[in-house]
Coordinates of C-alpha atoms in Angstrom, one line a residue:
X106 CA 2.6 -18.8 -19.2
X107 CA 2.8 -17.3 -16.1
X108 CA 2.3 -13.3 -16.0
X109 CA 2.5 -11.2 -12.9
X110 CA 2.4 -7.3 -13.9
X111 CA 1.9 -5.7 -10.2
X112 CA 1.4 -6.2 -6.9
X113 CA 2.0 -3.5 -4.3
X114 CA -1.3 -2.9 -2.2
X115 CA -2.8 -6.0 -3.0
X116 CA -1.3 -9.2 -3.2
X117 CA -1.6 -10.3 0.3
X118 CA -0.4 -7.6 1.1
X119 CA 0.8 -6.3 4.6
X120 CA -1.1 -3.0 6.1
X121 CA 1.0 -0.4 4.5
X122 CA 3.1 -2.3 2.0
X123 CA 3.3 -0.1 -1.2
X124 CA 2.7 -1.8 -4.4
X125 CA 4.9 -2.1 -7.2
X126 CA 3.2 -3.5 -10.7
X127 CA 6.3 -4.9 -11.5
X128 CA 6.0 -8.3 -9.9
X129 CA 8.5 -10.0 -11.9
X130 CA 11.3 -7.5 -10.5
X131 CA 13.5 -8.0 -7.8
X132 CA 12.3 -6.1 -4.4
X133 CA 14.7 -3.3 -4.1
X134 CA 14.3 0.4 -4.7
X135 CA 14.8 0.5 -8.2
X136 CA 12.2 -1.7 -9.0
X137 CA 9.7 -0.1 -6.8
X138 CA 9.9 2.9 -8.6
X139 CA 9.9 1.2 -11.7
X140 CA 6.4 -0.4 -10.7
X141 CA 5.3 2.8 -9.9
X142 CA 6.3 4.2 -13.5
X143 CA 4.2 1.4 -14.8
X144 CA 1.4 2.1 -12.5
X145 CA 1.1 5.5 -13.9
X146 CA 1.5 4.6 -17.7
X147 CA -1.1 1.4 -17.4
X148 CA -3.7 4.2 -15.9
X149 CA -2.9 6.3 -18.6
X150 CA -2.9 3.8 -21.6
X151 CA -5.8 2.2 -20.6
X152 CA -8.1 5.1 -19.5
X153 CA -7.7 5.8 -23.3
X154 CA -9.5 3.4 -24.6
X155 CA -12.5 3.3 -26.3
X156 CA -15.7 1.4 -27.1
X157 CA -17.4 2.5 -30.4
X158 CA -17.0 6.3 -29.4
X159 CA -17.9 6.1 -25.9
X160 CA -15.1 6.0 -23.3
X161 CA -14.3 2.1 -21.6
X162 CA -13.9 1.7 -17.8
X163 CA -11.0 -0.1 -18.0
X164 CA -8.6 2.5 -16.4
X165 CA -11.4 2.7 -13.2
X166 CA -11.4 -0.9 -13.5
X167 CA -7.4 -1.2 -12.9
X168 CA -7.5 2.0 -10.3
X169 CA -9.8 -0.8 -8.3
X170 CA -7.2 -3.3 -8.5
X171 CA -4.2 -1.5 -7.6
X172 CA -6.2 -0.1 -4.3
X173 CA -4.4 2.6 -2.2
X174 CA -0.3 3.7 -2.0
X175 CA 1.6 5.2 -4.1
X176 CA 1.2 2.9 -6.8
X177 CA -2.7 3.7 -6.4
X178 CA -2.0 7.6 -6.2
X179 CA 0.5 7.2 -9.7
X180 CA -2.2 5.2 -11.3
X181 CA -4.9 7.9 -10.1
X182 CA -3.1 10.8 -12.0
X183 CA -2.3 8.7 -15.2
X184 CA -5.9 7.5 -15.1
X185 CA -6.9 11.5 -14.9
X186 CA -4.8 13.1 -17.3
X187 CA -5.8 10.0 -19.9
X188 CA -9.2 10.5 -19.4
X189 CA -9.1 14.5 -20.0
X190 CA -6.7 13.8 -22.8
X191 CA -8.7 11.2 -24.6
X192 CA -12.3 12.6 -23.8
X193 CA -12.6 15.9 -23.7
X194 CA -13.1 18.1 -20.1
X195 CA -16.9 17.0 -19.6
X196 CA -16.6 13.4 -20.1
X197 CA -13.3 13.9 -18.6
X198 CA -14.0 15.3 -15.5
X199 CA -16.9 12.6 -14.4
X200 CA -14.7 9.4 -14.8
X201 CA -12.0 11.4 -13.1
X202 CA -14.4 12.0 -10.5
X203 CA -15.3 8.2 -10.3
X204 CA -11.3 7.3 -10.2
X205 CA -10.8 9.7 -7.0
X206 CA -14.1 7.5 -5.7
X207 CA -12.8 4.8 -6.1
X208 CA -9.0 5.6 -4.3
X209 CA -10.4 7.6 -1.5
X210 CA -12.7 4.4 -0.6
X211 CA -9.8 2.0 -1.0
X212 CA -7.5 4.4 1.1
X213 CA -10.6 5.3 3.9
X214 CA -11.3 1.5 4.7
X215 CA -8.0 0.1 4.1
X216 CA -8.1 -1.0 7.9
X217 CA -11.5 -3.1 6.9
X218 CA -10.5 -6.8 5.9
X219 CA -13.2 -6.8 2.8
X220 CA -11.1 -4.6 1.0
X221 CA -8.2 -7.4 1.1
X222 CA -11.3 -9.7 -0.7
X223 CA -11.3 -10.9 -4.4
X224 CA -14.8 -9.2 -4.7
X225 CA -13.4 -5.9 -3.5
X226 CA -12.2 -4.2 -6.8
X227 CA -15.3 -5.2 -8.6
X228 CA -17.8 -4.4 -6.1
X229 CA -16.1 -0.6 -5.8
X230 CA -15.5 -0.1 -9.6
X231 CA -19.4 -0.6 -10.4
X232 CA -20.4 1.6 -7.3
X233 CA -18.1 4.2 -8.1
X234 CA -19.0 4.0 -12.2
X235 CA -23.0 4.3 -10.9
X236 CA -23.0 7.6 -9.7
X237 CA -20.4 9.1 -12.0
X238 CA -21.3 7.9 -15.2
X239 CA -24.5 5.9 -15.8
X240 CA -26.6 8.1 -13.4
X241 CA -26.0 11.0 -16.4
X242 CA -27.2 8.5 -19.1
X243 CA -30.4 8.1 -17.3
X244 CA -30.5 12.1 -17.0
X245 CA -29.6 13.4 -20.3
X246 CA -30.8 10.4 -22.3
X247 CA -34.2 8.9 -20.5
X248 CA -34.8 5.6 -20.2
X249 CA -35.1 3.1 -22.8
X250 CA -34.3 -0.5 -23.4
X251 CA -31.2 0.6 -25.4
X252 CA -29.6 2.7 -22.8
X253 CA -30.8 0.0 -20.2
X254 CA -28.7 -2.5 -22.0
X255 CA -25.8 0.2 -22.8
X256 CA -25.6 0.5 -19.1
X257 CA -25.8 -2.8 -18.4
X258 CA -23.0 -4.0 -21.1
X259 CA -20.9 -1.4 -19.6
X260 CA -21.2 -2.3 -15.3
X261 CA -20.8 -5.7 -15.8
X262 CA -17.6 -4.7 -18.4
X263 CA -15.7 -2.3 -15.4
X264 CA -16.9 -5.3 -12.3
X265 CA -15.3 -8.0 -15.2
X266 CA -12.4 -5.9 -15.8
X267 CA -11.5 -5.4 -12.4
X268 CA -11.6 -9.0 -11.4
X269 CA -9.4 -10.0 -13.8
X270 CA -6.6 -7.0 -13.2
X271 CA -7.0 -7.6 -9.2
X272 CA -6.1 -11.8 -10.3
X273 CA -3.3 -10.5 -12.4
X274 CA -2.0 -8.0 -9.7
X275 CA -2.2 -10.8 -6.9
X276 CA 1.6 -11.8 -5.9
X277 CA 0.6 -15.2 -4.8
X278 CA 1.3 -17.8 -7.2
X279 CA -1.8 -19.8 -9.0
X280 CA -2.2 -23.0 -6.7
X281 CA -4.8 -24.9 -9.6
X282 CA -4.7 -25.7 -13.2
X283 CA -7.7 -23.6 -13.1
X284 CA -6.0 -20.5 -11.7
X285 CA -3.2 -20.6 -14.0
X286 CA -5.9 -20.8 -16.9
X287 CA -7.5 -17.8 -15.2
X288 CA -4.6 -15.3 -14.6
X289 CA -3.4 -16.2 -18.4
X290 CA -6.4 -14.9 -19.1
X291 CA -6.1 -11.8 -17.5
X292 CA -2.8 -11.5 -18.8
X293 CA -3.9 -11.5 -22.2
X294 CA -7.9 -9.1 -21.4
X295 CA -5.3 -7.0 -20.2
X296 CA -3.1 -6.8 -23.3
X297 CA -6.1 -6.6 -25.5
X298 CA -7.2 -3.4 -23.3
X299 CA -3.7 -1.3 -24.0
X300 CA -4.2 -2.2 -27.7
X301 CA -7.4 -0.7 -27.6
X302 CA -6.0 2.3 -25.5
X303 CA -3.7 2.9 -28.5
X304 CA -6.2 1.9 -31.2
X305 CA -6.7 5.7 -31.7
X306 CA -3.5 6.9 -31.7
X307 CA -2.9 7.1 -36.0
X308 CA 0.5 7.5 -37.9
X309 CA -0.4 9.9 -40.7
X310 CA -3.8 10.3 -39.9
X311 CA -4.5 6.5 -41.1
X312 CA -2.5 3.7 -39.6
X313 CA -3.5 2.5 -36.1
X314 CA -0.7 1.8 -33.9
X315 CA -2.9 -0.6 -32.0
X316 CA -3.9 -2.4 -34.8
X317 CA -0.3 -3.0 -36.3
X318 CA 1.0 -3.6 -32.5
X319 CA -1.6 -6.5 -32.6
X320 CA -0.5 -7.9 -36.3
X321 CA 3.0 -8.3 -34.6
X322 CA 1.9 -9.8 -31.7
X323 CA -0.1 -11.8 -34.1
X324 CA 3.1 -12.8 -36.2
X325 CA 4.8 -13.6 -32.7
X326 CA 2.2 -16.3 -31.4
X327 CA 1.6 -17.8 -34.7
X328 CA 4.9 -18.2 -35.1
X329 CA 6.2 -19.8 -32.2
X330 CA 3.1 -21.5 -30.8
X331 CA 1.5 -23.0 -34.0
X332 CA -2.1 -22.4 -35.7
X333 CA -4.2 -23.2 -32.6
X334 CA -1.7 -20.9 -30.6
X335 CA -2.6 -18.4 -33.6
X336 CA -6.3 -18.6 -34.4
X337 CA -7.0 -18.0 -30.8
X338 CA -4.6 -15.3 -30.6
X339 CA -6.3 -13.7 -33.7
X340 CA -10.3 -13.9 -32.2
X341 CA -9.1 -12.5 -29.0
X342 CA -6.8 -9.4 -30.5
X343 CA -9.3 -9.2 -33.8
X344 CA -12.2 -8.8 -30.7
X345 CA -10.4 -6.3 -29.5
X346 CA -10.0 -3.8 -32.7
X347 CA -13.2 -4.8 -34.0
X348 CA -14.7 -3.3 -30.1
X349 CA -12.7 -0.4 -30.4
X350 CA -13.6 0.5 -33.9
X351 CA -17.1 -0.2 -33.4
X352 CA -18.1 0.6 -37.1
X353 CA -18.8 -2.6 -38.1
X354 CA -15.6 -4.2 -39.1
X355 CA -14.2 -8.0 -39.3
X356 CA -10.6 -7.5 -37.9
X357 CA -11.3 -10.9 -36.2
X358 CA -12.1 -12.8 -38.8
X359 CA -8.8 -11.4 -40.7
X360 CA -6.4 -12.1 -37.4
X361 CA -8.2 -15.3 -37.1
X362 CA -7.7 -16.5 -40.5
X363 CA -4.3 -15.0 -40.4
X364 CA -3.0 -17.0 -37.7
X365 CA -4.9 -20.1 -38.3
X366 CA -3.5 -20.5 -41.7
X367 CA 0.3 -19.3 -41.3
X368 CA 0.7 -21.1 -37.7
X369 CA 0.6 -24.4 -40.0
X370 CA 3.8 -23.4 -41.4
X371 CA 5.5 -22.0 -38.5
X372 CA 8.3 -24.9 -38.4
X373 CA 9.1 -23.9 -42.2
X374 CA 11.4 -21.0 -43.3
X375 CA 10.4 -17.4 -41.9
X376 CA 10.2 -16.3 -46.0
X377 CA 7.5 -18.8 -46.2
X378 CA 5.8 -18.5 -43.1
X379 CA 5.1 -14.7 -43.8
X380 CA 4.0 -15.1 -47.1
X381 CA 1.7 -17.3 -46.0
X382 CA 0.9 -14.8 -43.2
X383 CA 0.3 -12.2 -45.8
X384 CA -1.7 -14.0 -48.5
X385 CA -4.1 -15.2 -45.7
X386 CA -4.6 -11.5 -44.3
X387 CA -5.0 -10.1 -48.0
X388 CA -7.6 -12.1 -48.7
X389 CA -9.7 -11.9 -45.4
X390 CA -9.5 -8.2 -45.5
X391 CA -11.9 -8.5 -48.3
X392 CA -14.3 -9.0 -45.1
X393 CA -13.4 -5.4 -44.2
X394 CA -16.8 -3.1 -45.6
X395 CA -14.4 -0.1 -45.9
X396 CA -12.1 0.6 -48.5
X397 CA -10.1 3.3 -47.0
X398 CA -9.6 0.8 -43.8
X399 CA -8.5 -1.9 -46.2
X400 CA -6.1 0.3 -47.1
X401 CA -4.7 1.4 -44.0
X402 CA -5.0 -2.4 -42.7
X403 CA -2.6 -3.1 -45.6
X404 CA -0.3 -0.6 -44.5
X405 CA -0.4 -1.8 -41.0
X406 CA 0.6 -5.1 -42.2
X407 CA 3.7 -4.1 -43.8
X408 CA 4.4 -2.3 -40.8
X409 CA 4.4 -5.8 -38.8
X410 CA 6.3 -7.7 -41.2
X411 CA 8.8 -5.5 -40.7
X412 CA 9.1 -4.8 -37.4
X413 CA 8.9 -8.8 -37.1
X414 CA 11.7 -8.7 -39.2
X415 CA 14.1 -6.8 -36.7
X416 CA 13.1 -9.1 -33.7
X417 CA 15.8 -10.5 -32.2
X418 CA 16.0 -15.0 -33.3
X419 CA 14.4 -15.6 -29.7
X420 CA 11.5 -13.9 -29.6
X421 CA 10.4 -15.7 -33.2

């Protein structure tokens, strides 16, 4: 599996070359400003997302990656109007503020060749996330060993994050086993990061798009690559929901079992293979504390199914 979603600024890139996040596109206009679409709607999805209740620094994160250009300046403004959206004017306004940071260094020293570096992104996301967010938690909070570790958690989250997009973003191909390992790894934080960007966003004030988006990609892996293929897929993506719920619940243990126990009859009919899928869920949801979640993570699996249903014979 070999996923490259931008490049533009960064991939080896030549002084001035605009980026397009569309790697696997032909270079021609179209698909410039198709990258540049995708720019804007990755900064928006992901500046979304949340950890607990407290807003995740994955969209900075990405802005760091995708440097300066017009890709940068796209991703700026979705990165903006997501965090205003998602977070209210307050909280809004300070990880906007870090966002602008963090373009307006990239664009200011683009001449410089450290900004070219695999340790720029990080290094800029956690200087530009210092000032603009955790500096308030030491001012409105004090300090304590909780917030000390909160802020912690958090810096080494947006420097993480922003290694892995920049790897991702590169255009180069992986030259090791090891970097192929890595940037599939990337590929998949990244994923895991838009389904948390969408975790919120409810169908009829229950059912979490993000969570049923992750059942069917669930279904999909188990499916085709086979319990091992599935149970990691299910930690990873049940991680993921469990983070962004941040009220205590299992989801990975339900994904995991999920996809551990139906990938060992992917070869058999699809009937079979989602009843299996289904009986395994059921019963691990029992992990879930919640009633009213169980409920809704019912739903969500009926959703799945039949979305899985309507996938074209390739994709399953």
């Amino acid at each position: 599996m070999n996923v490259r979603i931008a490049g533009g600024d960064r991939p080896v890139r030549a002084h001035g070359t605009p980026l397009s996040p569309m790697g696997l596109l032909p270079a021609s206009d179209n698909a410039k400003w198709v990258g540049m679409l995708v720019s804007f709607v990755l900064g928006l999805v992901l500046s979304t997302a949340h950890i607990a209740d407290s807003p995740a620094p994955f969209g900075l994160a990405f802005l760091a990656a995708m440097g300066y250009g017009s890709g940068g300046a796209l991703c700026l403004v979705g990165c903006a109007l997501g965090y205003f959206a998602a977070f209210g004017v307050a909280s809004g306004t300070q990880l906007a503020a870090g966002c602008c940071l963090t373009f307006l260094t990239a664009y200011f020293l683009r001449s410089r060749p450290f900004v070219q570096t695999r340790w720029y992104p990080p290094l800029v996301s956690a200087a530009a996330y210092i000032p603009t967010r955790l500096v308030l938690y030491l001012l409105t909070g004090g300090v304590s060993l909780l917030l000390i570790s909160r802020m912690a958690l958090f810096l080494i989250l947006c420097a993480g994050a922003a290694y892995g997009f920049d790897d991702l973003l590169r255009a180069q191909e992986p030259r090791t086993a090891n970097a192929e390992i890595c940037r599939n790894v990337s590929a998949v934080f990244l994923l895991s990061c838009l389904l948390m960007g969408v975790n919120n966003l409810l169908l009829f004030d229950a059912l979490s798009v993000g969570r049923a988006l992750s059942v069917l990609i669930l279904l999909v892996l188990s499916g085709t690559g086979g319990a091992l293929c599935g149970a990691s897929a299910g930690v990873i993506l049940g991680i993921a929901m469990d983070v962004a719920a941040g009220d205590g619940v299992l989801f990975s243990v339900v994904y995991a079992a999920a996809g551990l126990l139906s990938g060992q009859f992917c070869k058999h009919r699809r009937g079979f293979f989602l009843s299996t899928f289904a009986a395994a869920y059921l019963l691990a949801l029992f992990c879930v504390p919640l009633p009213a979640l169980r409920i809704a993570a019912s739903a969500e699996l009926l959703l799945a199914v039949g979305a899985y249903l309507l996938l074209p014979q390739k994709f399953v």
